[in-house]
Amino acid sequence: DAKTTQPPSMDCAEGRAANLPCNHSTISGNEYVYWYRQIHSQGPQYIIHGLKNNETNEMASLIITEDRKSSTLILPHATLRDTAVYYCIVRVLMEYGNKLVFGAGTILRVKS
Amino acid sequence: NAGVTQTPKFRVLKTGQSMTLLCAQDMNHEYMYWYRQDPGMGLRLIHYSVGEGTTAKGEVPDGYNVSRLKKQNFLLGLESAAPSQTSVYFCASSGGTYNEQFFGPGTRLTVL
């Protein structure tokens, strides 16, 4: 399964953009990159996903490099409530359905 | 809509005891998943289901059994609990192979 590598932690000032990097150099051509976050010990929350084009939704933007070996999640105006563990995940197709292969994630601390 | 709910929220078992964790979703999703999360780690897939009456093994299925008798419910069973099964268990559901997964709040299980 394709693995992802993320920095263990990052700090960001409130109101500034938070840029979270992820390496996925072994990703296959049909595997999507997903981002989830986990606040405290709650269940993970879906943020965004993409295959090879850049994506944007109401929560964040996802920038995927042309060779698809890395990506960056951008939270445009981070707030204190964005403090969480952010997981960059490769979605792997199985015989039936798909699975999300979680790594250790990046702890993002938004500070006032 | 309640989304994905899990019962119970907390449980303490003694080694060798059995129990069943219940996951329910009201989104009419076909796919359901059981994950476990150990301290400082990402989630790992235990078992999953692609529809009523069907189940399949994930990454760490040993010591667990599952059943999907109704589309809205996915049960995870521990026949003989072991301390190594102390973990937080998350259930998730999705509308299809290419849809994002929605997670429940988790069940914190301690096996003494």
CSV table of C-alpha atoms in Angstrom, one decimal:
chain,number,residue,atom,x,y,z
A,1,ASP,CA,0.0,0.0,0.0
A,2,ALA,CA,1.2,3.5,-0.8
A,3,LYS,CA,2.5,5.2,2.3
A,4,THR,CA,2.4,8.9,3.2
A,5,THR,CA,5.0,11.0,5.1
A,6,GLN,CA,4.0,14.0,7.1
A,7,PRO,CA,5.9,16.3,9.6
A,8,PRO,CA,4.9,15.3,13.1
A,9,SER,CA,3.8,18.8,14.1
A,10,MET,CA,3.4,22.4,12.9
A,11,ASP,CA,2.4,25.7,14.4
A,12,CYS,CA,0.4,28.4,12.7
A,13,ALA,CA,-0.7,31.9,13.8
A,14,GLU,CA,-4.4,32.5,14.0
A,15,GLY,CA,-5.7,34.1,10.8
A,16,ARG,CA,-2.8,33.0,8.7
A,17,ALA,CA,-2.8,30.3,6.1
A,18,ALA,CA,-1.7,26.9,7.3
A,19,ASN,CA,0.1,24.8,4.7
A,20,LEU,CA,0.4,21.1,5.6
A,21,PRO,CA,2.8,19.1,3.3
A,22,CYS,CA,2.6,15.4,2.5
A,23,ASN,CA,4.8,13.1,0.6
A,24,HIS,CA,3.3,10.0,-1.2
A,25,SER,CA,6.1,9.1,-3.6
A,26,THR,CA,4.8,5.5,-4.1
A,27,ILE,CA,1.2,6.4,-5.0
A,28,SER,CA,-0.3,4.6,-7.9
A,29,GLY,CA,-2.0,6.2,-10.9
A,30,ASN,CA,-5.5,5.4,-9.7
A,31,GLU,CA,-5.1,6.1,-6.0
A,32,TYR,CA,-6.7,9.2,-4.6
A,33,VAL,CA,-5.2,11.5,-1.9
A,34,TYR,CA,-7.6,12.2,1.0
A,35,TRP,CA,-7.2,14.6,3.9
A,36,TYR,CA,-9.0,14.1,7.2
A,37,ARG,CA,-8.6,15.7,10.5
A,38,GLN,CA,-9.2,14.5,14.1
A,39,ILE,CA,-10.0,17.0,16.8
A,40,HIS,CA,-9.2,15.8,20.3
A,41,SER,CA,-10.3,12.1,20.3
A,42,GLN,CA,-13.3,12.6,18.1
A,43,GLY,CA,-13.9,10.6,14.9
A,44,PRO,CA,-11.9,11.7,11.9
A,45,GLN,CA,-13.6,14.4,9.8
A,46,TYR,CA,-13.4,14.5,6.0
A,47,ILE,CA,-11.8,17.6,4.5
A,48,ILE,CA,-11.0,17.2,0.9
A,49,HIS,CA,-9.7,14.7,-1.7
A,50,GLY,CA,-8.1,14.7,-5.2
A,51,LEU,CA,-6.5,12.6,-7.9
A,52,LYS,CA,-4.3,14.9,-9.9
A,53,ASN,CA,-5.9,18.3,-10.2
A,54,ASN,CA,-6.0,20.9,-7.6
A,55,GLU,CA,-9.2,21.0,-5.5
A,56,THR,CA,-10.9,23.6,-3.4
A,57,ASN,CA,-14.0,23.4,-1.2
A,58,GLU,CA,-15.4,25.5,1.7
A,59,MET,CA,-12.9,24.1,4.2
A,60,ALA,CA,-9.6,24.0,2.3
A,61,SER,CA,-7.6,23.7,-0.9
A,62,LEU,CA,-5.5,20.8,-2.0
A,63,ILE,CA,-2.5,21.3,-4.2
A,64,ILE,CA,-1.1,18.1,-5.9
A,65,THR,CA,2.2,18.2,-7.7
A,66,GLU,CA,2.3,17.3,-11.4
A,67,ASP,CA,4.2,14.0,-10.7
A,68,ARG,CA,1.7,13.3,-7.9
A,69,LYS,CA,4.4,12.4,-5.4
A,70,SER,CA,3.4,15.1,-2.9
A,71,SER,CA,0.6,17.4,-2.0
A,72,THR,CA,-0.2,20.3,0.3
A,73,LEU,CA,-3.3,21.0,2.2
A,74,ILE,CA,-4.0,24.7,2.7
A,75,LEU,CA,-6.3,26.1,5.3
A,76,PRO,CA,-6.6,29.7,4.1
A,77,HIS,CA,-7.4,31.5,7.4
A,78,ALA,CA,-6.6,29.2,10.3
A,79,THR,CA,-8.7,29.6,13.5
A,80,LEU,CA,-8.1,28.1,17.0
A,81,ARG,CA,-10.8,25.5,16.2
A,82,ASP,CA,-8.6,24.2,13.4
A,83,THR,CA,-6.1,22.8,16.0
A,84,ALA,CA,-6.2,19.0,15.3
A,85,VAL,CA,-4.3,16.1,13.9
A,86,TYR,CA,-4.4,16.2,10.1
A,87,TYR,CA,-4.0,13.0,8.2
A,88,CYS,CA,-2.9,12.7,4.6
A,89,ILE,CA,-4.3,9.4,3.3
A,90,VAL,CA,-4.0,7.4,0.2
A,91,ARG,CA,-7.3,5.6,-0.6
A,92,VAL,CA,-6.5,2.1,-1.8
A,93,LEU,CA,-9.1,0.2,-3.8
A,94,MET,CA,-9.7,-3.3,-2.6
A,95,GLU,CA,-11.5,-6.2,-4.3
A,96,TYR,CA,-14.7,-4.8,-2.7
A,97,GLY,CA,-14.8,-1.2,-1.6
A,98,ASN,CA,-11.8,0.8,-0.6
A,99,LYS,CA,-9.7,1.5,2.5
A,100,LEU,CA,-8.1,4.5,3.9
A,101,VAL,CA,-4.4,3.9,4.9
A,102,PHE,CA,-3.7,6.2,7.8
A,103,GLY,CA,-0.3,7.4,8.9
A,104,ALA,CA,0.6,9.1,12.1
A,105,GLY,CA,-0.6,12.5,10.8
A,106,THR,CA,0.5,16.1,11.6
A,107,ILE,CA,-0.4,17.8,14.8
A,108,LEU,CA,-1.4,21.4,13.8
A,109,ARG,CA,-1.4,23.9,16.6
A,110,VAL,CA,-3.1,27.2,15.8
A,111,LYS,CA,-2.0,29.9,18.2
A,112,SER,CA,-3.4,33.3,19.0
B,1,ASN,CA,-29.9,13.0,10.9
B,2,ALA,CA,-27.8,11.5,13.6
B,3,GLY,CA,-25.1,10.3,11.1
B,4,VAL,CA,-23.0,7.5,12.5
B,5,THR,CA,-23.6,6.5,16.1
B,6,GLN,CA,-21.7,4.0,18.2
B,7,THR,CA,-22.7,2.1,21.4
B,8,PRO,CA,-21.3,2.0,24.0
B,9,LYS,CA,-19.0,5.0,24.4
B,10,PHE,CA,-16.8,3.4,27.0
B,11,ARG,CA,-16.3,-0.2,28.2
B,12,VAL,CA,-14.0,-2.0,30.6
B,13,LEU,CA,-13.6,-5.8,30.1
B,14,LYS,CA,-11.6,-8.4,31.8
B,15,THR,CA,-9.4,-10.7,29.8
B,16,GLY,CA,-11.5,-13.5,28.2
B,17,GLN,CA,-14.8,-11.7,28.4
B,18,SER,CA,-16.8,-11.1,25.2
B,19,MET,CA,-18.7,-8.1,24.0
B,20,THR,CA,-20.3,-6.5,20.9
B,21,LEU,CA,-19.9,-3.0,19.7
B,22,LEU,CA,-22.8,-1.6,17.7
B,23,CYS,CA,-22.5,0.9,14.9
B,24,ALA,CA,-25.6,2.5,13.3
B,25,GLN,CA,-26.0,4.9,10.4
B,26,ASP,CA,-29.0,6.7,9.1
B,27,MET,CA,-27.6,7.8,5.7
B,28,ASN,CA,-28.6,4.7,3.8
B,29,HIS,CA,-25.0,4.0,3.1
B,30,GLU,CA,-23.9,0.7,1.5
B,31,TYR,CA,-20.4,0.6,2.9
B,32,MET,CA,-19.5,0.4,6.6
B,33,TYR,CA,-16.1,0.0,8.3
B,34,TRP,CA,-14.6,-0.8,11.6
B,35,TYR,CA,-11.2,0.8,12.6
B,36,ARG,CA,-9.1,0.7,15.7
B,37,GLN,CA,-6.8,3.5,16.9
B,38,ASP,CA,-4.0,2.9,19.3
B,39,PRO,CA,-2.2,5.8,21.1
B,40,GLY,CA,-0.2,8.1,18.9
B,41,MET,CA,-1.1,6.2,15.7
B,42,GLY,CA,-3.5,6.5,12.8
B,43,LEU,CA,-6.5,4.3,12.3
B,44,ARG,CA,-6.2,0.7,11.1
B,45,LEU,CA,-9.0,-1.2,9.3
B,46,ILE,CA,-10.3,-4.3,11.1
B,47,HIS,CA,-13.3,-5.4,8.9
B,48,TYR,CA,-15.6,-3.8,6.4
B,49,SER,CA,-18.8,-4.4,4.6
B,50,VAL,CA,-20.0,-3.5,1.1
B,51,GLY,CA,-23.6,-4.3,1.7
B,52,GLU,CA,-26.2,-6.1,3.8
B,53,GLY,CA,-25.1,-9.6,4.5
B,54,THR,CA,-21.5,-9.1,3.2
B,55,THR,CA,-18.3,-8.7,5.2
B,56,ALA,CA,-14.6,-8.8,4.5
B,57,LYS,CA,-11.3,-8.6,6.4
B,58,GLY,CA,-9.2,-5.5,6.7
B,59,GLU,CA,-5.6,-5.1,7.9
B,60,VAL,CA,-6.0,-6.4,11.5
B,61,PRO,CA,-9.0,-8.8,11.6
B,62,ASP,CA,-7.6,-11.4,14.1
B,63,GLY,CA,-9.6,-11.6,17.3
B,64,TYR,CA,-12.7,-9.9,15.9
B,65,ASN,CA,-15.8,-10.9,14.1
B,66,VAL,CA,-18.5,-8.8,12.4
B,67,SER,CA,-22.0,-9.0,11.1
B,68,ARG,CA,-24.2,-6.9,8.9
B,69,LEU,CA,-27.7,-8.3,9.2
B,70,LYS,CA,-29.3,-4.9,8.5
B,71,LYS,CA,-28.1,-2.3,6.1
B,72,GLN,CA,-28.0,0.4,8.8
B,73,ASN,CA,-26.1,-1.6,11.4
B,74,PHE,CA,-22.6,-3.1,11.6
B,75,LEU,CA,-21.6,-5.1,14.7
B,76,LEU,CA,-18.1,-5.8,15.9
B,77,GLY,CA,-17.6,-8.7,18.2
B,78,LEU,CA,-14.8,-9.7,20.5
B,79,GLU,CA,-15.3,-13.3,21.5
B,80,SER,CA,-12.4,-13.5,24.1
B,81,ALA,CA,-11.0,-10.1,24.8
B,82,ALA,CA,-7.2,-9.6,25.3
B,83,PRO,CA,-5.3,-6.7,26.7
B,84,SER,CA,-3.9,-6.1,23.2
B,85,GLN,CA,-7.4,-5.1,22.1
B,86,THR,CA,-7.4,-2.1,24.4
B,87,SER,CA,-8.0,0.7,21.9
B,88,VAL,CA,-10.4,3.3,20.6
B,89,TYR,CA,-12.8,1.8,18.0
B,90,PHE,CA,-14.3,3.9,15.2
B,91,CYS,CA,-17.0,3.0,12.8
B,92,ALA,CA,-17.4,4.7,9.5
B,93,SER,CA,-19.8,4.5,6.6
B,94,SER,CA,-19.8,5.7,3.0
B,95,GLY,CA,-22.2,5.9,0.1
B,96,GLY,CA,-20.0,4.1,-2.3
B,97,THR,CA,-16.5,3.1,-3.3
B,98,TYR,CA,-15.6,6.7,-4.4
B,99,ASN,CA,-17.4,8.5,-1.6
B,100,GLU,CA,-15.8,9.9,1.5
B,101,GLN,CA,-16.2,8.0,4.8
B,102,PHE,CA,-18.2,9.5,7.7
B,103,PHE,CA,-17.0,8.5,11.1
B,104,GLY,CA,-18.7,7.9,14.4
B,105,PRO,CA,-17.6,9.3,17.8
B,106,GLY,CA,-15.7,6.2,18.8
B,107,THR,CA,-15.8,3.6,21.6
B,108,ARG,CA,-13.0,3.5,24.1
B,109,LEU,CA,-12.4,-0.1,25.2
B,110,THR,CA,-10.1,-1.1,28.0
B,111,VAL,CA,-9.2,-4.8,28.6
B,112,LEU,CA,-7.7,-5.6,31.9
